[in-house]
Amino acid sequence: RDAVAVQFPSVVPAGSQKPWFRHGDPKHDVNMWFWRAPSVEPKVPEQVMVMDASGPDKPPRPREGDGGVKANGAWENGQWKVMFKRSLETEVDADSQFQSGRYIPVAFGNWDGVSGEAGSRHTFTSWYWLLLEPEANPLKVYGTAGGSGLLAGVLFVLFARRQRRYFS
């Protein structure tokens, strides 16, 4: 069956140091969100799980339940489109905690069932950076521009009055 995984460090690094991209390393654990496509024969529904890993030499450890991650896949135009969903922050210490305005390392894995990819035989990426944009602060966005415009207007009026007195 086809499958896809998304991998995040368990602890989002403060700098540019990241875990090993293939299942982390002993000092830097990773979380993996895993989705497997449904099959027709035998009829098996899609599968979603969260796994933790601490290095390429150790198999990932599946968690009980879905770990708060929801995923839906849709077959469209000869390819899967999979949407993962989870709260930005969770109560589980081993989970990646997402904060807006901060760069978060993310890596992907893909299994093509027709090509016989299963287990450790699959394609995967190195780390990419994910940035969750912070919410726009209307006061900052419009207040700065409005305040600057007001200040420029006041300065213009004062300058014009001064020039009028000077040439009168």
PDB file of C-alpha atoms in Angstrom:
ATOM      1  CA  ARG A   1       0.000   0.000   0.000  1.00  0.00           C
ATOM      2  CA  ASP A   2       1.015   3.568  -0.627  1.00  0.00           C
ATOM      3  CA  ALA A   3       1.993   5.621   2.421  1.00  0.00           C
ATOM      4  CA  VAL A   4       3.450   8.957   3.442  1.00  0.00           C
ATOM      5  CA  ALA A   5       5.188  10.190   6.590  1.00  0.00           C
ATOM      6  CA  VAL A   6       6.016  13.631   7.924  1.00  0.00           C
ATOM      7  CA  GLN A   7       8.859  13.925  10.430  1.00  0.00           C
ATOM      8  CA  PHE A   8       9.553  16.657  12.999  1.00  0.00           C
ATOM      9  CA  PRO A   9      12.176  16.916  15.760  1.00  0.00           C
ATOM     10  CA  SER A  10      10.686  16.173  19.199  1.00  0.00           C
ATOM     11  CA  VAL A  11      12.288  19.388  20.416  1.00  0.00           C
ATOM     12  CA  VAL A  12      12.376  22.202  17.877  1.00  0.00           C
ATOM     13  CA  PRO A  13      15.990  23.411  17.816  1.00  0.00           C
ATOM     14  CA  ALA A  14      16.795  27.010  18.719  1.00  0.00           C
ATOM     15  CA  GLY A  15      19.537  27.198  16.085  1.00  0.00           C
ATOM     16  CA  SER A  16      20.300  25.458  12.837  1.00  0.00           C
ATOM     17  CA  GLN A  17      21.324  22.094  14.358  1.00  0.00           C
ATOM     18  CA  LYS A  18      18.847  19.399  13.415  1.00  0.00           C
ATOM     19  CA  PRO A  19      18.528  15.673  14.167  1.00  0.00           C
ATOM     20  CA  TRP A  20      19.759  13.145  11.636  1.00  0.00           C
ATOM     21  CA  PHE A  21      17.110  13.233   8.884  1.00  0.00           C
ATOM     22  CA  ARG A  22      16.694   9.439   8.850  1.00  0.00           C
ATOM     23  CA  HIS A  23      14.737   8.786  12.080  1.00  0.00           C
ATOM     24  CA  GLY A  24      16.721  11.173  14.256  1.00  0.00           C
ATOM     25  CA  ASP A  25      19.667  10.207  16.421  1.00  0.00           C
ATOM     26  CA  PRO A  26      20.198   9.093  20.055  1.00  0.00           C
ATOM     27  CA  LYS A  27      20.496  12.704  21.297  1.00  0.00           C
ATOM     28  CA  HIS A  28      17.701  14.125  19.119  1.00  0.00           C
ATOM     29  CA  ASP A  29      14.433  12.166  18.923  1.00  0.00           C
ATOM     30  CA  VAL A  30      11.900  12.745  16.160  1.00  0.00           C
ATOM     31  CA  ASN A  31       8.128  12.395  15.798  1.00  0.00           C
ATOM     32  CA  MET A  32       6.730  10.843  12.634  1.00  0.00           C
ATOM     33  CA  TRP A  33       3.165  11.223  11.475  1.00  0.00           C
ATOM     34  CA  PHE A  34       2.360   8.242   9.272  1.00  0.00           C
ATOM     35  CA  TRP A  35      -0.554   7.684   6.885  1.00  0.00           C
ATOM     36  CA  ARG A  36      -1.152   4.513   4.885  1.00  0.00           C
ATOM     37  CA  ALA A  37      -3.631   4.367   1.997  1.00  0.00           C
ATOM     38  CA  PRO A  38      -6.678   2.116   2.153  1.00  0.00           C
ATOM     39  CA  SER A  39      -6.704  -1.053   0.091  1.00  0.00           C
ATOM     40  CA  VAL A  40      -9.510  -2.561  -1.949  1.00  0.00           C
ATOM     41  CA  GLU A  41      -8.577  -6.242  -1.800  1.00  0.00           C
ATOM     42  CA  PRO A  42      -8.419  -7.174   1.022  1.00  0.00           C
ATOM     43  CA  LYS A  43     -10.556  -4.262   2.185  1.00  0.00           C
ATOM     44  CA  VAL A  44      -8.516  -2.323   4.732  1.00  0.00           C
ATOM     45  CA  PRO A  45      -9.250   1.299   5.761  1.00  0.00           C
ATOM     46  CA  GLU A  46      -6.645   4.051   5.728  1.00  0.00           C
ATOM     47  CA  GLN A  47      -4.318   4.016   8.714  1.00  0.00           C
ATOM     48  CA  VAL A  48      -2.952   6.936  10.757  1.00  0.00           C
ATOM     49  CA  MET A  49      -0.363   6.653  13.500  1.00  0.00           C
ATOM     50  CA  VAL A  50       2.278   8.627  15.352  1.00  0.00           C
ATOM     51  CA  MET A  51       5.709   7.090  15.866  1.00  0.00           C
ATOM     52  CA  ASP A  52       8.764   8.147  17.812  1.00  0.00           C
ATOM     53  CA  ALA A  53      12.295   7.368  16.651  1.00  0.00           C
ATOM     54  CA  SER A  54      15.774   7.908  18.053  1.00  0.00           C
ATOM     55  CA  GLY A  55      18.103   6.805  15.295  1.00  0.00           C
ATOM     56  CA  PRO A  56      18.368   4.914  12.005  1.00  0.00           C
ATOM     57  CA  ASP A  57      19.493   1.695  13.688  1.00  0.00           C
ATOM     58  CA  LYS A  58      16.374   1.423  15.853  1.00  0.00           C
ATOM     59  CA  PRO A  59      12.888   0.831  14.438  1.00  0.00           C
ATOM     60  CA  PRO A  60      10.369   3.632  15.098  1.00  0.00           C
ATOM     61  CA  ARG A  61       8.114   3.037  18.106  1.00  0.00           C
ATOM     62  CA  PRO A  62       4.375   3.366  17.340  1.00  0.00           C
ATOM     63  CA  ARG A  63       2.253   5.135  19.954  1.00  0.00           C
ATOM     64  CA  GLU A  64      -1.065   3.934  21.257  1.00  0.00           C
ATOM     65  CA  GLY A  65      -3.963   5.545  19.387  1.00  0.00           C
ATOM     66  CA  ASP A  66      -3.562   8.326  16.841  1.00  0.00           C
ATOM     67  CA  GLY A  67      -1.533  10.666  19.074  1.00  0.00           C
ATOM     68  CA  GLY A  68      -3.906  13.546  18.312  1.00  0.00           C
ATOM     69  CA  VAL A  69      -2.988  13.482  14.616  1.00  0.00           C
ATOM     70  CA  LYS A  70      -5.757  13.229  12.056  1.00  0.00           C
ATOM     71  CA  ALA A  71      -5.103  12.573   8.379  1.00  0.00           C
ATOM     72  CA  ASN A  72      -7.210  12.185   5.270  1.00  0.00           C
ATOM     73  CA  GLY A  73      -6.019  11.049   1.883  1.00  0.00           C
ATOM     74  CA  ALA A  74      -7.698  11.468  -1.492  1.00  0.00           C
ATOM     75  CA  TRP A  75      -6.704   9.832  -4.788  1.00  0.00           C
ATOM     76  CA  GLU A  76      -6.855  12.499  -7.480  1.00  0.00           C
ATOM     77  CA  ASN A  77      -5.380  12.564 -11.010  1.00  0.00           C
ATOM     78  CA  GLY A  78      -3.132   9.578 -10.344  1.00  0.00           C
ATOM     79  CA  GLN A  79      -1.655  10.807  -7.072  1.00  0.00           C
ATOM     80  CA  TRP A  80      -2.468  10.925  -3.380  1.00  0.00           C
ATOM     81  CA  LYS A  81      -3.152  14.192  -1.618  1.00  0.00           C
ATOM     82  CA  VAL A  82      -2.845  13.750   2.139  1.00  0.00           C
ATOM     83  CA  MET A  83      -3.759  16.364   4.752  1.00  0.00           C
ATOM     84  CA  PHE A  84      -2.404  15.969   8.304  1.00  0.00           C
ATOM     85  CA  LYS A  85      -3.959  17.912  11.160  1.00  0.00           C
ATOM     86  CA  ARG A  86      -2.971  18.344  14.822  1.00  0.00           C
ATOM     87  CA  SER A  87      -3.080  21.039  17.500  1.00  0.00           C
ATOM     88  CA  LEU A  88      -0.066  23.329  17.503  1.00  0.00           C
ATOM     89  CA  GLU A  89       0.650  22.421  21.112  1.00  0.00           C
ATOM     90  CA  THR A  90      -0.104  19.213  23.013  1.00  0.00           C
ATOM     91  CA  GLU A  91       0.169  17.923  26.576  1.00  0.00           C
ATOM     92  CA  VAL A  92       2.651  15.201  25.541  1.00  0.00           C
ATOM     93  CA  ASP A  93       6.289  16.108  26.309  1.00  0.00           C
ATOM     94  CA  ALA A  94       7.584  13.889  23.471  1.00  0.00           C
ATOM     95  CA  ASP A  95       5.533  15.799  20.854  1.00  0.00           C
ATOM     96  CA  SER A  96       6.865  18.596  18.702  1.00  0.00           C
ATOM     97  CA  GLN A  97       5.373  21.854  19.939  1.00  0.00           C
ATOM     98  CA  PHE A  98       4.728  24.316  17.139  1.00  0.00           C
ATOM     99  CA  GLN A  99       5.048  28.079  17.567  1.00  0.00           C
ATOM    100  CA  SER A 100       4.240  30.680  14.964  1.00  0.00           C
ATOM    101  CA  GLY A 101       7.086  32.859  13.756  1.00  0.00           C
ATOM    102  CA  ARG A 102       9.675  30.123  14.339  1.00  0.00           C
ATOM    103  CA  TYR A 103      11.394  27.918  11.763  1.00  0.00           C
ATOM    104  CA  ILE A 104      10.614  24.213  12.275  1.00  0.00           C
ATOM    105  CA  PRO A 105      12.558  21.417  10.547  1.00  0.00           C
ATOM    106  CA  VAL A 106      10.364  19.002   8.574  1.00  0.00           C
ATOM    107  CA  ALA A 107      11.231  15.942   6.467  1.00  0.00           C
ATOM    108  CA  PHE A 108       9.062  13.653   4.334  1.00  0.00           C
ATOM    109  CA  GLY A 109       8.941   9.972   3.442  1.00  0.00           C
ATOM    110  CA  ASN A 110       6.935   8.273   0.688  1.00  0.00           C
ATOM    111  CA  TRP A 111       6.123   4.623  -0.049  1.00  0.00           C
ATOM    112  CA  ASP A 112       4.950   3.562  -3.515  1.00  0.00           C
ATOM    113  CA  GLY A 113       3.124   0.278  -3.032  1.00  0.00           C
ATOM    114  CA  VAL A 114       3.021  -0.594  -6.752  1.00  0.00           C
ATOM    115  CA  SER A 115       6.829  -0.394  -6.866  1.00  0.00           C
ATOM    116  CA  GLY A 116       7.062  -2.774  -3.919  1.00  0.00           C
ATOM    117  CA  GLU A 117       8.237  -0.147  -1.466  1.00  0.00           C
ATOM    118  CA  ALA A 118       7.619  -1.210   2.140  1.00  0.00           C
ATOM    119  CA  GLY A 119       9.385  -0.937   5.483  1.00  0.00           C
ATOM    120  CA  SER A 120      12.750   0.802   5.122  1.00  0.00           C
ATOM    121  CA  ARG A 121      12.565   0.707   1.313  1.00  0.00           C
ATOM    122  CA  HIS A 122      11.094   4.073   0.359  1.00  0.00           C
ATOM    123  CA  THR A 123      12.006   7.582  -0.737  1.00  0.00           C
ATOM    124  CA  PHE A 124      12.724  10.297   1.825  1.00  0.00           C
ATOM    125  CA  THR A 125      13.983  13.852   1.975  1.00  0.00           C
ATOM    126  CA  SER A 126      16.509  15.697   4.071  1.00  0.00           C
ATOM    127  CA  TRP A 127      15.271  18.499   6.302  1.00  0.00           C
ATOM    128  CA  TYR A 128      13.309  21.446   4.970  1.00  0.00           C
ATOM    129  CA  TRP A 129      12.243  24.489   6.980  1.00  0.00           C
ATOM    130  CA  LEU A 130       8.607  25.150   7.833  1.00  0.00           C
ATOM    131  CA  LEU A 131       7.589  28.624   9.006  1.00  0.00           C
ATOM    132  CA  LEU A 132       4.204  29.140  10.597  1.00  0.00           C
ATOM    133  CA  GLU A 133       3.456  32.773   9.926  1.00  0.00           C
ATOM    134  CA  PRO A 134       2.551  34.782  13.018  1.00  0.00           C
ATOM    135  CA  GLU A 135      -0.881  36.334  13.199  1.00  0.00           C
ATOM    136  CA  ALA A 136      -0.892  39.873  11.867  1.00  0.00           C
ATOM    137  CA  ASN A 137      -1.198  42.515  14.555  1.00  0.00           C
ATOM    138  CA  PRO A 138      -3.544  45.177  13.083  1.00  0.00           C
ATOM    139  CA  LEU A 139      -2.222  47.825  15.471  1.00  0.00           C
ATOM    140  CA  LYS A 140       1.342  47.227  14.282  1.00  0.00           C
ATOM    141  CA  VAL A 141       0.405  46.994  10.615  1.00  0.00           C
ATOM    142  CA  TYR A 142      -1.949  49.975  10.387  1.00  0.00           C
ATOM    143  CA  GLY A 143      -0.900  51.916  13.492  1.00  0.00           C
ATOM    144  CA  THR A 144       2.672  52.364  12.319  1.00  0.00           C
ATOM    145  CA  ALA A 145       1.614  53.635   8.906  1.00  0.00           C
ATOM    146  CA  GLY A 146      -1.164  55.821  10.338  1.00  0.00           C
ATOM    147  CA  GLY A 147       1.085  57.240  13.058  1.00  0.00           C
ATOM    148  CA  SER A 148       3.833  57.997  10.552  1.00  0.00           C
ATOM    149  CA  GLY A 149       1.351  59.734   8.265  1.00  0.00           C
ATOM    150  CA  LEU A 150      -0.065  61.774  11.149  1.00  0.00           C
ATOM    151  CA  LEU A 151       3.422  62.771  12.306  1.00  0.00           C
ATOM    152  CA  ALA A 152       4.387  63.790   8.764  1.00  0.00           C
ATOM    153  CA  GLY A 153       1.196  65.885   8.496  1.00  0.00           C
ATOM    154  CA  VAL A 154       1.835  67.675  11.813  1.00  0.00           C
ATOM    155  CA  LEU A 155       5.450  68.364  10.842  1.00  0.00           C
ATOM    156  CA  PHE A 156       4.291  69.719   7.459  1.00  0.00           C
ATOM    157  CA  VAL A 157       1.793  72.086   9.112  1.00  0.00           C
ATOM    158  CA  LEU A 158       4.412  73.327  11.609  1.00  0.00           C
ATOM    159  CA  PHE A 159       6.963  73.818   8.825  1.00  0.00           C
ATOM    160  CA  ALA A 160       4.397  75.681   6.668  1.00  0.00           C
ATOM    161  CA  ARG A 161       3.473  78.033   9.575  1.00  0.00           C
ATOM    162  CA  ARG A 162       7.133  78.717  10.277  1.00  0.00           C
ATOM    163  CA  GLN A 163       7.771  79.512   6.616  1.00  0.00           C
ATOM    164  CA  ARG A 164       4.703  81.782   6.490  1.00  0.00           C
ATOM    165  CA  ARG A 165       5.976  83.790   9.458  1.00  0.00           C
ATOM    166  CA  TYR A 166       9.448  83.952   7.975  1.00  0.00           C
ATOM    167  CA  PHE A 167       8.230  85.351   4.619  1.00  0.00           C
ATOM    168  CA  SER A 168       5.489  87.604   6.040  1.00  0.00           C
TER     169      SER A 168
END
